[in-house]
């Protein structure tokens, strides 16, 4: 069960990583999910050149802390 009163794990402007690929991302927007009981983050994937950065919306469980 999800605690609906807990704060979001990440805030706007913070950095995290996609769990599946480890790619670094920047958090652009945080909101509550409509169909899932968790936070949804609009993120910018910080791709390395020659790839270009792109935006996605992902649930909180698809993000992990950025490792230095």
Short mmCIF file of N, CA, C and O in Angstrom, two decimals, residues 19-67:
data_model
loop_
_atom_site.label_atom_id
_atom_site.label_comp_id
_atom_site.label_asym_id
_atom_site.label_seq_id
_atom_site.Cartn_x
_atom_site.Cartn_y
_atom_site.Cartn_z
N UNK A 19 16.21 3.51 -13.69
CA UNK A 19 16.61 2.21 -13.16
C UNK A 19 17.03 1.25 -14.26
O UNK A 19 18.01 0.53 -14.13
N UNK A 20 16.29 1.21 -15.35
CA UNK A 20 16.53 0.23 -16.40
C UNK A 20 17.86 0.42 -17.12
O UNK A 20 18.53 -0.55 -17.46
N UNK A 21 18.26 1.67 -17.34
CA UNK A 21 19.46 1.94 -18.15
C UNK A 21 20.58 2.63 -17.39
O UNK A 21 21.71 2.67 -17.87
N UNK A 22 20.26 3.23 -16.24
CA UNK A 22 21.26 3.98 -15.48
C UNK A 22 21.53 5.37 -16.04
O UNK A 22 22.40 6.08 -15.56
N UNK A 23 20.78 5.79 -17.09
CA UNK A 23 21.01 7.10 -17.69
C UNK A 23 20.61 8.20 -16.72
O UNK A 23 19.57 8.12 -16.07
N UNK A 24 21.43 9.25 -16.61
CA UNK A 24 21.08 10.37 -15.73
C UNK A 24 19.91 11.16 -16.30
O UNK A 24 19.77 11.30 -17.52
N UNK A 25 19.06 11.65 -15.39
CA UNK A 25 17.90 12.46 -15.79
C UNK A 25 17.79 13.66 -14.88
O UNK A 25 18.32 13.66 -13.77
N UNK A 26 17.13 14.70 -15.37
CA UNK A 26 16.82 15.88 -14.57
C UNK A 26 15.30 15.93 -14.40
O UNK A 26 14.56 15.75 -15.37
N UNK A 27 14.83 16.18 -13.18
CA UNK A 27 13.40 16.24 -12.89
C UNK A 27 12.87 17.60 -13.34
O UNK A 27 13.35 18.63 -12.90
N UNK A 28 11.85 17.58 -14.22
CA UNK A 28 11.26 18.82 -14.73
C UNK A 28 9.95 19.16 -14.03
O UNK A 28 9.60 20.32 -13.89
N UNK A 29 9.19 18.14 -13.62
CA UNK A 29 7.87 18.34 -13.02
C UNK A 29 7.51 17.13 -12.18
O UNK A 29 7.88 16.01 -12.52
N UNK A 30 6.80 17.36 -11.08
CA UNK A 30 6.36 16.28 -10.20
C UNK A 30 4.85 16.40 -10.00
O UNK A 30 4.35 17.49 -9.73
N UNK A 31 4.14 15.29 -10.15
CA UNK A 31 2.69 15.30 -9.91
C UNK A 31 2.25 13.93 -9.42
O UNK A 31 2.99 12.95 -9.53
N UNK A 32 1.05 13.87 -8.86
CA UNK A 32 0.45 12.60 -8.46
C UNK A 32 -0.10 11.90 -9.70
O UNK A 32 -0.67 12.54 -10.57
N UNK A 33 0.06 10.59 -9.77
CA UNK A 33 -0.47 9.83 -10.89
C UNK A 33 -1.98 9.75 -10.86
O UNK A 33 -2.58 9.70 -9.80
N UNK A 34 -2.60 9.76 -12.04
CA UNK A 34 -4.05 9.65 -12.13
C UNK A 34 -4.50 8.19 -11.99
O UNK A 34 -5.49 7.91 -11.34
N UNK A 35 -3.77 7.29 -12.61
CA UNK A 35 -4.18 5.89 -12.64
C UNK A 35 -3.29 4.99 -11.82
O UNK A 35 -3.56 3.79 -11.71
N UNK A 36 -2.21 5.53 -11.28
CA UNK A 36 -1.34 4.76 -10.38
C UNK A 36 -1.22 5.53 -9.07
O UNK A 36 -1.21 6.74 -9.07
N UNK A 37 -1.15 4.81 -7.97
CA UNK A 37 -1.11 5.49 -6.66
C UNK A 37 0.30 5.92 -6.27
O UNK A 37 0.80 5.55 -5.22
N UNK A 38 0.97 6.66 -7.11
CA UNK A 38 2.34 7.07 -6.85
C UNK A 38 2.60 8.40 -7.56
O UNK A 38 1.77 8.90 -8.29
N UNK A 39 3.79 8.95 -7.35
CA UNK A 39 4.18 10.18 -8.04
C UNK A 39 4.60 9.85 -9.47
O UNK A 39 5.17 8.80 -9.74
N UNK A 40 4.35 10.78 -10.38
CA UNK A 40 4.81 10.68 -11.75
C UNK A 40 5.71 11.87 -12.00
O UNK A 40 5.39 12.99 -11.63
N UNK A 41 6.84 11.62 -12.62
CA UNK A 41 7.84 12.65 -12.87
C UNK A 41 7.99 12.88 -14.36
O UNK A 41 8.12 11.94 -15.13
N UNK A 42 7.96 14.16 -14.76
CA UNK A 42 8.35 14.52 -16.12
C UNK A 42 9.84 14.75 -16.04
O UNK A 42 10.31 15.55 -15.23
N UNK A 43 10.59 14.02 -16.85
CA UNK A 43 12.05 14.07 -16.76
C UNK A 43 12.65 14.40 -18.11
O UNK A 43 12.03 14.24 -19.15
N UNK A 44 13.88 14.87 -18.07
CA UNK A 44 14.69 15.06 -19.28
C UNK A 44 15.85 14.08 -19.16
O UNK A 44 16.63 14.15 -18.21
N UNK A 45 15.93 13.16 -20.11
CA UNK A 45 17.04 12.22 -20.14
C UNK A 45 18.24 12.96 -20.68
O UNK A 45 18.20 13.54 -21.77
N UNK A 46 19.32 12.97 -19.91
CA UNK A 46 20.53 13.72 -20.27
C UNK A 46 21.45 12.82 -21.09
O UNK A 46 22.42 12.27 -20.59
N UNK A 47 21.11 12.64 -22.36
CA UNK A 47 21.86 11.77 -23.25
C UNK A 47 23.20 12.41 -23.64
O UNK A 47 23.32 13.62 -23.69
N UNK A 48 24.17 11.53 -23.89
CA UNK A 48 25.48 12.02 -24.33
C UNK A 48 25.49 12.21 -25.84
O UNK A 48 24.78 11.53 -26.56
N UNK A 49 26.30 13.14 -26.31
CA UNK A 49 26.40 13.40 -27.75
C UNK A 49 26.91 12.14 -28.43
O UNK A 49 27.71 11.44 -27.84
N UNK A 50 26.47 11.79 -29.61
CA UNK A 50 25.69 12.59 -30.54
C UNK A 50 24.18 12.53 -30.30
O UNK A 50 23.43 13.16 -31.03
N UNK A 51 23.72 11.76 -29.33
CA UNK A 51 22.28 11.72 -29.02
C UNK A 51 21.85 13.06 -28.43
O UNK A 51 22.67 13.81 -27.89
N UNK A 52 20.56 13.35 -28.53
CA UNK A 52 20.01 14.60 -27.98
C UNK A 52 19.19 14.29 -26.74
O UNK A 52 18.57 13.23 -26.66
N UNK A 53 19.14 15.23 -25.78
CA UNK A 53 18.28 15.03 -24.62
C UNK A 53 16.82 14.92 -25.05
O UNK A 53 16.42 15.52 -26.05
N UNK A 54 16.02 14.14 -24.31
CA UNK A 54 14.61 14.03 -24.62
C UNK A 54 13.81 13.91 -23.33
O UNK A 54 14.36 13.57 -22.28
N UNK A 55 12.52 14.22 -23.40
CA UNK A 55 11.65 14.22 -22.22
C UNK A 55 10.79 12.97 -22.18
O UNK A 55 10.37 12.47 -23.22
N UNK A 56 10.52 12.49 -20.95
CA UNK A 56 9.64 11.35 -20.69
C UNK A 56 8.85 11.63 -19.44
O UNK A 56 9.25 12.46 -18.62
N UNK A 57 7.77 10.90 -19.24
CA UNK A 57 7.07 10.89 -17.96
C UNK A 57 7.17 9.47 -17.42
O UNK A 57 6.86 8.51 -18.15
N UNK A 58 7.65 9.33 -16.20
CA UNK A 58 7.85 8.00 -15.61
C UNK A 58 7.33 7.98 -14.18
O UNK A 58 7.37 8.99 -13.48
N UNK A 59 6.87 6.80 -13.69
CA UNK A 59 6.50 6.68 -12.29
C UNK A 59 7.73 6.64 -11.40
O UNK A 59 8.83 6.30 -11.86
N UNK A 60 7.55 6.98 -10.14
CA UNK A 60 8.67 7.06 -9.21
C UNK A 60 9.46 5.76 -9.12
O UNK A 60 10.68 5.78 -8.98
N UNK A 61 8.79 4.61 -9.21
CA UNK A 61 9.51 3.34 -9.05
C UNK A 61 10.46 3.03 -10.22
O UNK A 61 11.24 2.09 -10.14
N UNK A 62 10.42 3.82 -11.31
CA UNK A 62 11.34 3.65 -12.41
C UNK A 62 12.60 4.49 -12.27
O UNK A 62 13.46 4.47 -13.15
N UNK A 63 12.72 5.24 -11.16
CA UNK A 63 13.90 6.09 -10.93
C UNK A 63 14.70 5.58 -9.74
O UNK A 63 14.16 4.98 -8.83
N UNK A 64 15.99 5.84 -9.77
CA UNK A 64 16.85 5.52 -8.63
C UNK A 64 17.79 6.70 -8.39
O UNK A 64 17.90 7.59 -9.23
N UNK A 65 18.46 6.69 -7.26
CA UNK A 65 19.40 7.77 -6.96
C UNK A 65 20.57 7.74 -7.93
O UNK A 65 21.02 6.66 -8.33
N UNK A 66 21.04 8.91 -8.31
CA UNK A 66 22.16 9.03 -9.23
C UNK A 66 23.43 8.67 -8.50
O UNK A 66 23.73 9.22 -7.44
N UNK A 67 24.20 7.76 -9.08
CA UNK A 67 25.47 7.36 -8.46
C UNK A 67 26.58 8.22 -9.04
O UNK A 67 26.66 8.39 -10.25
#
